[in-house]
Short mmCIF file of C-alpha atoms in Angstrom, two decimals:
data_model
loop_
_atom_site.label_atom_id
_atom_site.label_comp_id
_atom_site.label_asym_id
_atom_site.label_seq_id
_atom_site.Cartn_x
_atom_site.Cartn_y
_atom_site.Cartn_z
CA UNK A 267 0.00 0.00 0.00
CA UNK A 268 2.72 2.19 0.83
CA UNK A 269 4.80 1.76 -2.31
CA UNK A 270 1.43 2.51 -3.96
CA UNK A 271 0.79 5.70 -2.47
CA UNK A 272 4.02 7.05 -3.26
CA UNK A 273 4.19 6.42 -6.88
CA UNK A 274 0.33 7.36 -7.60
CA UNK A 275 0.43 10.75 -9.12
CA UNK A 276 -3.77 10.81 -9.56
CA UNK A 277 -5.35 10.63 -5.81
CA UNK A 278 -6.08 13.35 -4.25
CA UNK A 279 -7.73 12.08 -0.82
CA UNK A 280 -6.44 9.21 1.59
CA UNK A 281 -8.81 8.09 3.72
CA UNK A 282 -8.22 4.81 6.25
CA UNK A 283 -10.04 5.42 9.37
CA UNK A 284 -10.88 3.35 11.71
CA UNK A 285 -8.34 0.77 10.63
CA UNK A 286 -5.97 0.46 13.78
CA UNK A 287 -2.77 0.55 11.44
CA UNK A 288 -0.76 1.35 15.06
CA UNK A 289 2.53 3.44 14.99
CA UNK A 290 4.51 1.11 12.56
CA UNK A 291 1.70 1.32 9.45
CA UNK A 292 1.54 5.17 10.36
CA UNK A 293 5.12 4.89 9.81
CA UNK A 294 5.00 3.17 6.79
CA UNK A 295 2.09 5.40 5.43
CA UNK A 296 3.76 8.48 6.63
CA UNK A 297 6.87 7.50 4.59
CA UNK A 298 5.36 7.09 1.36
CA UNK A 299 3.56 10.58 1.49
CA UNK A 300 6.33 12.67 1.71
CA UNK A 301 7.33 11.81 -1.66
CA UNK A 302 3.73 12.25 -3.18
CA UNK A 303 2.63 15.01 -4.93
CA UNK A 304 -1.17 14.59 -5.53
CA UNK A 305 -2.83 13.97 -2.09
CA UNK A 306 -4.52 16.93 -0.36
CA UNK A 307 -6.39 15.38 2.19
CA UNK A 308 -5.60 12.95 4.56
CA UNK A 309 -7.90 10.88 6.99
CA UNK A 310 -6.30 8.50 9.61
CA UNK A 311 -8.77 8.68 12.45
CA UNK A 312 -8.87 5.94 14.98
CA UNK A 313 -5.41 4.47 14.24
CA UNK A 314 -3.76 4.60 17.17
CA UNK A 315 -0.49 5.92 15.94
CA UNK A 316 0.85 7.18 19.36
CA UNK A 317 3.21 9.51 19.93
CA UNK A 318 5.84 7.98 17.34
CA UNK A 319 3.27 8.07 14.82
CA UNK A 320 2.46 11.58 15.64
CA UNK A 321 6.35 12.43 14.93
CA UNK A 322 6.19 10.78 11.45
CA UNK A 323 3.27 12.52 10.26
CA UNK A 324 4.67 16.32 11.56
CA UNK A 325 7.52 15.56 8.94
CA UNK A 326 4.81 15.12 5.82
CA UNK A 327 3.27 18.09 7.31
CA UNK A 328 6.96 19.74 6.81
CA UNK A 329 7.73 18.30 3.66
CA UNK A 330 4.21 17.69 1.99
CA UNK A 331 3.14 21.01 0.72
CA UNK A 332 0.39 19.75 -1.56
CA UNK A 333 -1.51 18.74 2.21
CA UNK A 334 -4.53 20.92 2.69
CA UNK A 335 -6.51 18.55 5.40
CA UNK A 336 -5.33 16.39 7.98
CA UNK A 337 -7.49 14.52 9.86
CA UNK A 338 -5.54 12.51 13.23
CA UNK A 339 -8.46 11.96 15.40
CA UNK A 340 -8.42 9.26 18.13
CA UNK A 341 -5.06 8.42 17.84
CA UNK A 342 -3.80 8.78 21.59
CA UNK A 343 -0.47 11.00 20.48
CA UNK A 344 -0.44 12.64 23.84
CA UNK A 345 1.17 15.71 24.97
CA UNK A 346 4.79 14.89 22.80
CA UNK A 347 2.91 13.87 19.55
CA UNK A 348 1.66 17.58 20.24
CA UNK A 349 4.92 19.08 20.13
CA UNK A 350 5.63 17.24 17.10
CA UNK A 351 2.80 18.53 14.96
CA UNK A 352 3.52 21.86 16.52
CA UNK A 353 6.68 22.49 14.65
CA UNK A 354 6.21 22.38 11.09
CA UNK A 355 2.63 24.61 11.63
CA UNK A 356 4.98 27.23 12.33
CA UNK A 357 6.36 27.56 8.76
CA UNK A 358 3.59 26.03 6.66
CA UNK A 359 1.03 27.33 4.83
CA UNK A 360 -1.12 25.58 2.87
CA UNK A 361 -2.85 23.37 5.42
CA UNK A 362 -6.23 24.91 5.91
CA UNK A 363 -7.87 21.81 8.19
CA UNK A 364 -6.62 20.28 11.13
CA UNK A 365 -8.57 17.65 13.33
CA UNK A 366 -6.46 16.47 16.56
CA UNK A 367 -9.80 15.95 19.08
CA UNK A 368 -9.34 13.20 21.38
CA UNK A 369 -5.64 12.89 21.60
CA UNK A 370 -5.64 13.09 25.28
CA UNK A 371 -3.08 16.30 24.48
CA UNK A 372 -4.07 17.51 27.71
CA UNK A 373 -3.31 21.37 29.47
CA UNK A 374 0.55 20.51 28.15
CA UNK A 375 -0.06 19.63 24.56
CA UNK A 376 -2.30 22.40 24.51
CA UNK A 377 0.66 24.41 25.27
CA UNK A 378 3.13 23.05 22.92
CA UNK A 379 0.42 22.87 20.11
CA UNK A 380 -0.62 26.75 20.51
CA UNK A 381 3.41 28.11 20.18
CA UNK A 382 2.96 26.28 16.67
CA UNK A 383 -0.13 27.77 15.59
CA UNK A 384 0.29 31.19 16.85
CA UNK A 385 2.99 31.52 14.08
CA UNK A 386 0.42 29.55 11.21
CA UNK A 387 -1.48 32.01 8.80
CA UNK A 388 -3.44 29.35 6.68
CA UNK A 389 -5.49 27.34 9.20
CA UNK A 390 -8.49 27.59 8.55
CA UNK A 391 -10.60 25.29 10.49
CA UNK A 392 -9.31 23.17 13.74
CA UNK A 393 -10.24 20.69 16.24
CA UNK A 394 -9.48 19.93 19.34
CA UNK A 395 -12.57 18.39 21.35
CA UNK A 396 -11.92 15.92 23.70
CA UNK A 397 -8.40 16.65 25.04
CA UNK A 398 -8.86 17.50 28.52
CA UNK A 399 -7.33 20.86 27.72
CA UNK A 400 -8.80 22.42 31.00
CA UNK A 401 -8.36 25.86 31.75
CA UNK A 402 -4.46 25.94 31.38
CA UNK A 403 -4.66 24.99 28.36
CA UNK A 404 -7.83 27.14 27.60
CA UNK A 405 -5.35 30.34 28.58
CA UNK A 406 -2.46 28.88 26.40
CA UNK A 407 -5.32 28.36 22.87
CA UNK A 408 -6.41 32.10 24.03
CA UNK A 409 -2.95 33.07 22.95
CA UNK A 410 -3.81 31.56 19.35
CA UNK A 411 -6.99 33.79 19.18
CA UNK A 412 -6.14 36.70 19.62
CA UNK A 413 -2.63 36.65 17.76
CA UNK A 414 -2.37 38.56 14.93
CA UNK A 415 -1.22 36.06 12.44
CA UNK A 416 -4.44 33.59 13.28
CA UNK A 417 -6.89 32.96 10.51
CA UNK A 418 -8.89 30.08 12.04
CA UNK A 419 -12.66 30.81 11.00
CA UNK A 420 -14.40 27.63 13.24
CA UNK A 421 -12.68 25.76 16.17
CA UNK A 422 -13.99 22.69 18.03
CA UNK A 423 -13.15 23.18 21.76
CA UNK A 424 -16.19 21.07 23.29
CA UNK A 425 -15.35 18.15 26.01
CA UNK A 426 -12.17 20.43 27.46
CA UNK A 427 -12.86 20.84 31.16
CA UNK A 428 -13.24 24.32 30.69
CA UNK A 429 -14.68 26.28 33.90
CA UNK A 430 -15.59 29.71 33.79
CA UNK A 431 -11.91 30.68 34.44
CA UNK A 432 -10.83 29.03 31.11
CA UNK A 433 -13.72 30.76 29.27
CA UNK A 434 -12.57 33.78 30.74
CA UNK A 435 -9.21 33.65 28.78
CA UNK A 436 -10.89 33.04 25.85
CA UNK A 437 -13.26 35.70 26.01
CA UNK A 438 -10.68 38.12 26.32
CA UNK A 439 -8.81 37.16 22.95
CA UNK A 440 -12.08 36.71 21.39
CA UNK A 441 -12.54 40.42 21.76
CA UNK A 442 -10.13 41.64 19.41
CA UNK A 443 -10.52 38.30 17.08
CA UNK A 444 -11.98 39.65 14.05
CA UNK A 445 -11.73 36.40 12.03
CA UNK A 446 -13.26 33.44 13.87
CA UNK A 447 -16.99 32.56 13.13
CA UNK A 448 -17.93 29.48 14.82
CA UNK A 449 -16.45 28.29 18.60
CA UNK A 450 -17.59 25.36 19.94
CA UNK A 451 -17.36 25.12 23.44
CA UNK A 452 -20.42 22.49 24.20
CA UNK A 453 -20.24 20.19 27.31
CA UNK A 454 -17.69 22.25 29.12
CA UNK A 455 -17.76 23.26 33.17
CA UNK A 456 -19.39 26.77 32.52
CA UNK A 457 -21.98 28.41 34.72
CA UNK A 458 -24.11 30.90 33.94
CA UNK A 459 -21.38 33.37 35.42
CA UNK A 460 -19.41 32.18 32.44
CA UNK A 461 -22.10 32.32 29.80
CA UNK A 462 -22.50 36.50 31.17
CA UNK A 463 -18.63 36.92 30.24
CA UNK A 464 -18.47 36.00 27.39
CA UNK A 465 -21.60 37.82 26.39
CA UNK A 466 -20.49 40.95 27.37
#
């Protein structure tokens, strides 16, 4: 399949969710895109790549500049796989969608994962449900909003652990956001304190 992938210069979207490949066939997948020059979008939810994994696919990220969508969903990178992807956002831009919910990143791969996109000017669309973020983390993806480079239009922030402390942060750099459309901050920890906030 890899060998495949590499030398196919007509497909433009890989999709293999849900197939529990693990680290070593993210590897191998991983490998075989850097070299390819047709994919755009890229679908590997529910693989369980890991952290390793994670590090594999920041590299296509880096070296992949026909990648407009990346989907990693589900696949338990963890705080480190965070700082992986975090790198090469820094430099690139033509991804425009990137899905990382339920990664359990947590409040530090929040951290790591913000330095990289505060420097990104072409993403477009990102989530990060599910990642136990809490309000930490909340303060350090606050730091994303309201930076002047960021051109994210809709992020998924739902499932965080966010209390009204966390929304807080947000609410703040939402103020001078001019950009963003859609947040999604369902099934949080927010009162109705919270809710007043960020209506003001």
């Amino acid at each position: 399949m890899a060998e495949v992938i590499e030398n196919n210069s007509t497909l433009i979207e890989l999709n293999l969710n849900g197939n529990s490949i693990g680290c070593i066939g993210g590897i191998s997948i991983a490998n075989s895109l850097k070299d390819n020059e047709s994919i755009t979008t890229l679908s590997l939810w529910g693989n369980w790549l890991s952290e390793d994994g994670a590090k594999e696919m920041a590299d296509v990220i880096k070296e992949n500049t026909n990648l407009t969508s990346v989907d990693l969903r589900g696949n338990n990178i963890g705080p480190m796989g965070a700082s992986f992807i975090a790198d090469p956002l820094v430099s690139n831009n033509t991804l425009t969608f990137l899905d990382l919910g339920g990664n359990n990143l947590g409040p530090e791969g929040l951290d790591f994962l913000a330095k990289g996109i505060q420097e990104n000017e072409s993403l477009q669309w990102l989530n990060l449900g599910g990642n136990g973020m809490e309000n930490n983390g909340a303060a350090s993806f606050a730091k994303v909003l309201s930076s002047p480079k960021c051109s994210i239009v809709s992020c998924n922030l739902e499932l965080n652990y966010i209390s009204d402390f966390g929304l807080t942060q947000l609410s703040q750099a939402l103020k001078s956001n001019t950009i963003i459309r859609n947040v999604d901050l369902s099934w949080n920890h927010i009162s109705i304190n919270g809710v007043r906030q960020l209506a003001e």
